[in-house]
PDB file of C-alpha atoms and ligand atoms in Angstrom:
ATOM      1  CA  MET A   1       3.518 -12.096  34.705  1.00  0.00           C
ATOM      2  CA  ASN A   2       3.669 -11.907  30.936  1.00  0.00           C
ATOM      3  CA  ARG A   3       4.129  -8.268  29.905  1.00  0.00           C
ATOM      4  CA  THR A   4       2.865  -7.311  26.468  1.00  0.00           C
ATOM      5  CA  ALA A   5       2.912  -3.970  24.631  1.00  0.00           C
ATOM      6  CA  ILE A   6       1.481  -2.775  21.344  1.00  0.00           C
ATOM      7  CA  TYR A   7       3.548  -0.684  18.926  1.00  0.00           C
ATOM      8  CA  PRO A   8       1.034   0.852  16.510  1.00  0.00           C
ATOM      9  CA  GLY A   9       1.765   2.802  13.330  1.00  0.00           C
ATOM     10  CA  SER A  10       1.306   3.105   9.608  1.00  0.00           C
ATOM     11  CA  PHE A  11       4.690   1.593   8.715  1.00  0.00           C
ATOM     12  CA  ASP A  12       4.386   2.972   5.168  1.00  0.00           C
ATOM     13  CA  PRO A  13       6.993   1.500   4.759  1.00  0.00           C
ATOM     14  CA  VAL A  14       8.924   0.115   7.753  1.00  0.00           C
ATOM     15  CA  THR A  15      12.344   1.780   8.232  1.00  0.00           C
ATOM     16  CA  TYR A  16      15.385   1.018  10.392  1.00  0.00           C
ATOM     17  CA  GLY A  17      13.982   3.647  12.792  1.00  0.00           C
ATOM     18  CA  HIS A  18      10.886   1.509  13.423  1.00  0.00           C
ATOM     19  CA  ILE A  19      13.039  -1.614  13.739  1.00  0.00           C
ATOM     20  CA  ASP A  20      15.247   0.149  16.282  1.00  0.00           C
ATOM     21  CA  ILE A  21      12.154   0.934  18.405  1.00  0.00           C
ATOM     22  CA  ILE A  22      10.815  -2.627  18.043  1.00  0.00           C
ATOM     23  CA  LYS A  23      14.119  -4.064  19.313  1.00  0.00           C
ATOM     24  CA  ARG A  24      14.210  -1.664  22.254  1.00  0.00           C
ATOM     25  CA  ALA A  25      10.635  -2.601  23.136  1.00  0.00           C
ATOM     26  CA  THR A  26      11.464  -6.326  23.101  1.00  0.00           C
ATOM     27  CA  ASN A  27      14.171  -5.634  25.690  1.00  0.00           C
ATOM     28  CA  ILE A  28      11.479  -4.392  28.064  1.00  0.00           C
ATOM     29  CA  PHE A  29       8.439  -6.549  27.216  1.00  0.00           C
ATOM     30  CA  ASP A  30       7.988 -10.308  26.845  1.00  0.00           C
ATOM     31  CA  GLN A  31       5.779  -9.831  23.826  1.00  0.00           C
ATOM     32  CA  VAL A  32       5.399  -6.874  21.441  1.00  0.00           C
ATOM     33  CA  ILE A  33       2.504  -6.699  19.013  1.00  0.00           C
ATOM     34  CA  VAL A  34       3.524  -4.531  16.066  1.00  0.00           C
ATOM     35  CA  ALA A  35       0.156  -3.241  14.882  1.00  0.00           C
ATOM     36  CA  VAL A  36      -0.300  -1.937  11.356  1.00  0.00           C
ATOM     37  CA  ALA A  37      -3.093   0.606  11.166  1.00  0.00           C
ATOM     38  CA  ASP A  38      -5.565  -0.094   8.390  1.00  0.00           C
ATOM     39  CA  ASN A  39      -7.068   3.373   8.314  1.00  0.00           C
ATOM     40  CA  TYR A  40      -8.924   4.414   5.190  1.00  0.00           C
ATOM     41  CA  LEU A  41      -8.591   8.143   5.970  1.00  0.00           C
ATOM     42  CA  LYS A  42      -4.835   8.020   5.736  1.00  0.00           C
ATOM     43  CA  LYS A  43      -3.271   8.075   2.293  1.00  0.00           C
ATOM     44  CA  ASN A  44      -0.620   5.385   2.306  1.00  0.00           C
ATOM     45  CA  LEU A  45       1.639   4.488  -0.610  1.00  0.00           C
ATOM     46  CA  PHE A  46       1.453   0.788   0.256  1.00  0.00           C
ATOM     47  CA  SER A  47      -1.636  -1.336   0.908  1.00  0.00           C
ATOM     48  CA  LYS A  48      -2.188  -2.872   4.322  1.00  0.00           C
ATOM     49  CA  ASP A  49      -1.067  -6.269   3.024  1.00  0.00           C
ATOM     50  CA  GLU A  50       2.109  -4.836   1.481  1.00  0.00           C
ATOM     51  CA  ARG A  51       2.967  -3.010   4.718  1.00  0.00           C
ATOM     52  CA  LEU A  52       2.353  -6.179   6.736  1.00  0.00           C
ATOM     53  CA  GLU A  53       4.442  -8.285   4.384  1.00  0.00           C
ATOM     54  CA  MET A  54       7.395  -5.835   4.456  1.00  0.00           C
ATOM     55  CA  LEU A  55       7.258  -5.632   8.263  1.00  0.00           C
ATOM     56  CA  LYS A  56       7.110  -9.409   8.684  1.00  0.00           C
ATOM     57  CA  GLU A  57      10.067  -9.896   6.384  1.00  0.00           C
ATOM     58  CA  ALA A  58      12.094  -7.116   8.039  1.00  0.00           C
ATOM     59  CA  THR A  59      11.488  -8.431  11.567  1.00  0.00           C
ATOM     60  CA  LYS A  60      11.572 -12.174  10.986  1.00  0.00           C
ATOM     61  CA  ASP A  61      14.711 -12.618  13.116  1.00  0.00           C
ATOM     62  CA  ILE A  62      13.427 -10.628  16.099  1.00  0.00           C
ATOM     63  CA  LYS A  63      12.113 -12.820  18.907  1.00  0.00           C
ATOM     64  CA  GLY A  64       9.063 -11.961  21.006  1.00  0.00           C
ATOM     65  CA  ILE A  65       7.056 -10.042  18.439  1.00  0.00           C
ATOM     66  CA  ARG A  66       3.881 -10.528  16.452  1.00  0.00           C
ATOM     67  CA  VAL A  67       2.920  -8.424  13.440  1.00  0.00           C
ATOM     68  CA  GLU A  68      -0.786  -7.797  12.904  1.00  0.00           C
ATOM     69  CA  ALA A  69      -3.127  -5.341  11.220  1.00  0.00           C
ATOM     70  CA  PHE A  70      -5.944  -3.569  13.034  1.00  0.00           C
ATOM     71  CA  GLN A  71      -8.849  -1.331  12.103  1.00  0.00           C
ATOM     72  CA  GLY A  72     -10.395   1.418  14.163  1.00  0.00           C
ATOM     73  CA  LEU A  73      -9.137   2.783  17.458  1.00  0.00           C
ATOM     74  CA  VAL A  74      -5.866   1.498  18.827  1.00  0.00           C
ATOM     75  CA  ILE A  75      -7.325   1.514  22.344  1.00  0.00           C
ATOM     76  CA  ASP A  76     -10.045  -0.898  21.215  1.00  0.00           C
ATOM     77  CA  PHE A  77      -7.402  -3.142  19.677  1.00  0.00           C
ATOM     78  CA  ALA A  78      -5.447  -2.947  22.944  1.00  0.00           C
ATOM     79  CA  LYS A  79      -8.504  -3.839  25.013  1.00  0.00           C
ATOM     80  CA  LYS A  80      -9.303  -6.783  22.760  1.00  0.00           C
ATOM     81  CA  ASN A  81      -5.761  -8.080  23.306  1.00  0.00           C
ATOM     82  CA  ASN A  82      -5.804  -7.350  27.028  1.00  0.00           C
ATOM     83  CA  VAL A  83      -2.855  -4.955  26.683  1.00  0.00           C
ATOM     84  CA  ASN A  84      -2.525  -1.602  28.455  1.00  0.00           C
ATOM     85  CA  VAL A  85       0.791  -0.264  27.142  1.00  0.00           C
ATOM     86  CA  LEU A  86       1.276   1.475  23.802  1.00  0.00           C
ATOM     87  CA  ILE A  87       4.780   2.107  22.487  1.00  0.00           C
ATOM     88  CA  ARG A  88       5.519   5.142  20.332  1.00  0.00           C
ATOM     89  CA  GLY A  89       8.814   6.432  18.988  1.00  0.00           C
ATOM     90  CA  LEU A  90      10.027   9.968  19.644  1.00  0.00           C
ATOM     91  CA  ARG A  91      12.522  11.310  17.179  1.00  0.00           C
ATOM     92  CA  VAL A  92      12.917  15.054  17.111  1.00  0.00           C
ATOM     93  CA  ILE A  93      11.150  17.673  19.218  1.00  0.00           C
ATOM     94  CA  SER A  94       8.608  18.209  16.445  1.00  0.00           C
ATOM     95  CA  ASP A  95       7.169  14.734  17.150  1.00  0.00           C
ATOM     96  CA  PHE A  96       6.353  15.732  20.705  1.00  0.00           C
ATOM     97  CA  ASP A  97       3.304  17.904  20.027  1.00  0.00           C
ATOM     98  CA  TYR A  98       1.426  15.335  18.001  1.00  0.00           C
ATOM     99  CA  GLU A  99       2.452  12.411  20.179  1.00  0.00           C
ATOM    100  CA  LEU A 100       1.417  14.204  23.374  1.00  0.00           C
ATOM    101  CA  GLN A 101      -2.008  15.032  21.891  1.00  0.00           C
ATOM    102  CA  MET A 102      -2.497  11.454  20.827  1.00  0.00           C
ATOM    103  CA  ALA A 103      -1.310   9.956  24.115  1.00  0.00           C
ATOM    104  CA  LEU A 104      -3.614  12.230  26.113  1.00  0.00           C
ATOM    105  CA  THR A 105      -6.544  11.551  23.791  1.00  0.00           C
ATOM    106  CA  ASN A 106      -6.031   7.821  24.162  1.00  0.00           C
ATOM    107  CA  ARG A 107      -5.819   8.225  27.912  1.00  0.00           C
ATOM    108  CA  ARG A 108      -9.051  10.215  27.896  1.00  0.00           C
ATOM    109  CA  LEU A 109     -10.700   7.397  25.948  1.00  0.00           C
ATOM    110  CA  ASN A 110      -9.296   4.751  28.262  1.00  0.00           C
ATOM    111  CA  GLU A 111      -7.725   5.699  31.604  1.00  0.00           C
ATOM    112  CA  LYS A 112      -5.958   2.362  31.873  1.00  0.00           C
ATOM    113  CA  ILE A 113      -3.855   2.728  28.737  1.00  0.00           C
ATOM    114  CA  GLU A 114      -0.364   4.149  29.148  1.00  0.00           C
ATOM    115  CA  THR A 115       1.793   5.357  26.251  1.00  0.00           C
ATOM    116  CA  LEU A 116       5.483   4.678  26.582  1.00  0.00           C
ATOM    117  CA  PHE A 117       7.915   6.671  24.439  1.00  0.00           C
ATOM    118  CA  LEU A 118      11.201   5.257  23.270  1.00  0.00           C
ATOM    119  CA  MET A 119      13.991   7.169  21.529  1.00  0.00           C
ATOM    120  CA  PRO A 120      15.838   5.617  18.583  1.00  0.00           C
ATOM    121  CA  SER A 121      19.602   5.841  18.136  1.00  0.00           C
ATOM    122  CA  GLU A 122      20.714   9.265  16.911  1.00  0.00           C
ATOM    123  CA  GLY A 123      21.380   7.879  13.454  1.00  0.00           C
ATOM    124  CA  TYR A 124      17.648   7.317  12.936  1.00  0.00           C
ATOM    125  CA  SER A 125      16.423  10.482  14.632  1.00  0.00           C
ATOM    126  CA  PHE A 126      15.676  12.260  11.388  1.00  0.00           C
ATOM    127  CA  LEU A 127      14.389   9.252   9.549  1.00  0.00           C
ATOM    128  CA  SER A 128      10.750   8.986   8.506  1.00  0.00           C
ATOM    129  CA  SER A 129       8.802   6.857   6.031  1.00  0.00           C
ATOM    130  CA  THR A 130       7.769  10.049   4.224  1.00  0.00           C
ATOM    131  CA  LEU A 131      11.372  11.150   3.800  1.00  0.00           C
ATOM    132  CA  ILE A 132      12.356   7.742   2.466  1.00  0.00           C
ATOM    133  CA  LYS A 133       9.582   7.775  -0.120  1.00  0.00           C
ATOM    134  CA  GLU A 134      10.451  11.305  -1.242  1.00  0.00           C
ATOM    135  CA  ALA A 135      14.187  10.687  -1.387  1.00  0.00           C
ATOM    136  CA  SER A 136      13.721   7.422  -3.233  1.00  0.00           C
ATOM    137  CA  SER A 137      11.389   8.995  -5.787  1.00  0.00           C
ATOM    138  CA  LEU A 138      14.125  11.540  -6.532  1.00  0.00           C
ATOM    139  CA  GLY A 139      16.652   8.782  -7.089  1.00  0.00           C
ATOM    140  CA  ALA A 140      18.472   8.810  -3.728  1.00  0.00           C
ATOM    141  CA  ASP A 141      20.122   5.686  -2.346  1.00  0.00           C
ATOM    142  CA  VAL A 142      18.110   4.784   0.765  1.00  0.00           C
ATOM    143  CA  SER A 143      19.857   1.488   1.487  1.00  0.00           C
ATOM    144  CA  SER A 144      21.202   2.638   4.853  1.00  0.00           C
ATOM    145  CA  PHE A 145      17.695   3.535   6.087  1.00  0.00           C
ATOM    146  CA  VAL A 146      15.531   0.584   5.031  1.00  0.00           C
ATOM    147  CA  PRO A 147      16.135  -3.157   4.532  1.00  0.00           C
ATOM    148  CA  LYS A 148      16.943  -4.277   0.980  1.00  0.00           C
ATOM    149  CA  SER A 149      13.534  -5.957   0.565  1.00  0.00           C
ATOM    150  CA  VAL A 150      11.818  -2.643   1.398  1.00  0.00           C
ATOM    151  CA  GLU A 151      14.108  -0.656  -0.896  1.00  0.00           C
ATOM    152  CA  ASP A 152      13.238  -2.983  -3.778  1.00  0.00           C
ATOM    153  CA  LYS A 153       9.513  -2.672  -3.022  1.00  0.00           C
ATOM    154  CA  ILE A 154       9.683   1.141  -3.028  1.00  0.00           C
ATOM    155  CA  LYS A 155      11.487   1.170  -6.369  1.00  0.00           C
ATOM    156  CA  GLU A 156       8.972  -1.240  -7.870  1.00  0.00           C
ATOM    157  CA  LYS A 157       6.040   0.783  -6.551  1.00  0.00           C
ATOM    158  CA  LEU A 158       7.411   4.105  -7.785  1.00  0.00           C
ATOM    159  CA  LYS A 159       8.162   2.619 -11.219  1.00  0.00           C
ATOM    160  CA  ASN A 160       4.566   1.442 -11.513  1.00  0.00           C
ATOM    161  CA  LEU A 161       3.268   4.877 -10.516  1.00  0.00           C
ATOM    162  CA  LYS A 162       5.179   6.684 -13.252  1.00  0.00           C
TER     163      LYS A 162
HETATM  164  P1  ADP B   1       1.922   6.986  12.389  1.00  0.00           P
HETATM  165  O1  ADP B   1       1.227   7.271  11.098  1.00  0.00           O
HETATM  166  O2  ADP B   1       1.063   6.292  13.395  1.00  0.00           O
HETATM  167  O3  ADP B   1       2.713   8.116  12.981  1.00  0.00           O
HETATM  168  P2  ADP B   1       4.455   5.817  11.620  1.00  0.00           P
HETATM  169  O4  ADP B   1       4.674   4.491  10.961  1.00  0.00           O
HETATM  170  O5  ADP B   1       4.876   7.014  10.850  1.00  0.00           O
HETATM  171  O6  ADP B   1       2.936   5.818  11.973  1.00  0.00           O
HETATM  172  O7  ADP B   1       5.163   5.833  13.021  1.00  0.00           O
HETATM  173  C1  ADP B   1       4.831   4.927  14.044  1.00  0.00           C
HETATM  174  C2  ADP B   1       5.591   5.321  15.291  1.00  0.00           C
HETATM  175  O8  ADP B   1       6.978   5.123  15.065  1.00  0.00           O
HETATM  176  C3  ADP B   1       5.430   6.788  15.693  1.00  0.00           C
HETATM  177  O9  ADP B   1       5.451   6.874  17.101  1.00  0.00           O
HETATM  178  C4  ADP B   1       6.652   7.445  15.111  1.00  0.00           C
HETATM  179  O10 ADP B   1       7.017   8.593  15.849  1.00  0.00           O
HETATM  180  C5  ADP B   1       7.665   6.329  15.293  1.00  0.00           C
HETATM  181  N1  ADP B   1       8.772   6.443  14.350  1.00  0.00           N
HETATM  182  C6  ADP B   1       8.725   6.580  13.011  1.00  0.00           C
HETATM  183  N2  ADP B   1       9.960   6.685  12.490  1.00  0.00           N
HETATM  184  C7  ADP B   1      10.824   6.596  13.544  1.00  0.00           C
HETATM  185  C8  ADP B   1      12.237   6.672  13.689  1.00  0.00           C
HETATM  186  N3  ADP B   1      13.040   6.907  12.668  1.00  0.00           N
HETATM  187  N4  ADP B   1      12.740   6.563  14.932  1.00  0.00           N
HETATM  188  C9  ADP B   1      11.934   6.386  15.996  1.00  0.00           C
HETATM  189  N5  ADP B   1      10.610   6.333  15.941  1.00  0.00           N
HETATM  190  C10 ADP B   1      10.051   6.430  14.730  1.00  0.00           C
END
């Protein structure tokens, strides 16, 4: 049986924390669909296409994954792809509240969908896309948290915003 999971998120932008989770997921599943949420309510720094492009570049050497964008509910995207496992990353305890609410809401919407939580290595446990954007805007070196291509993109984006 071919086991597939979906790892949904904003990936605004992708960090080594996300990549860590993607690699762990590929050790468990035959195929992982990394799904970039195209949600107009959420204020992202990068457009959907920019987030997709950065993710594709950052994961090009990882086997068994597919990077795609989706609109609307993740459970509908899962159903369309015939997938019943969602992967989410759990960093610090503060993630738990939100992730539990979301997992239970998704389960309420579709009983058959299970959410599987994976923990990143400790080194990435405090890493978030928001932190990277803030630190970078203040001039910090973020090269140990995001791939070079992403670092360059953030710098370019922030320069254009000034
Ligand atoms: P969302 O807006 O859906 O939370 P994110 O791109 O911020 O999208 O995160 C997608 C998933 O990846 C979430 O489950 C989040 O907890 C997880 N994640 C984000 N950063 C890390 C990290 N450093 N380590 C492990 N998981 C992470």
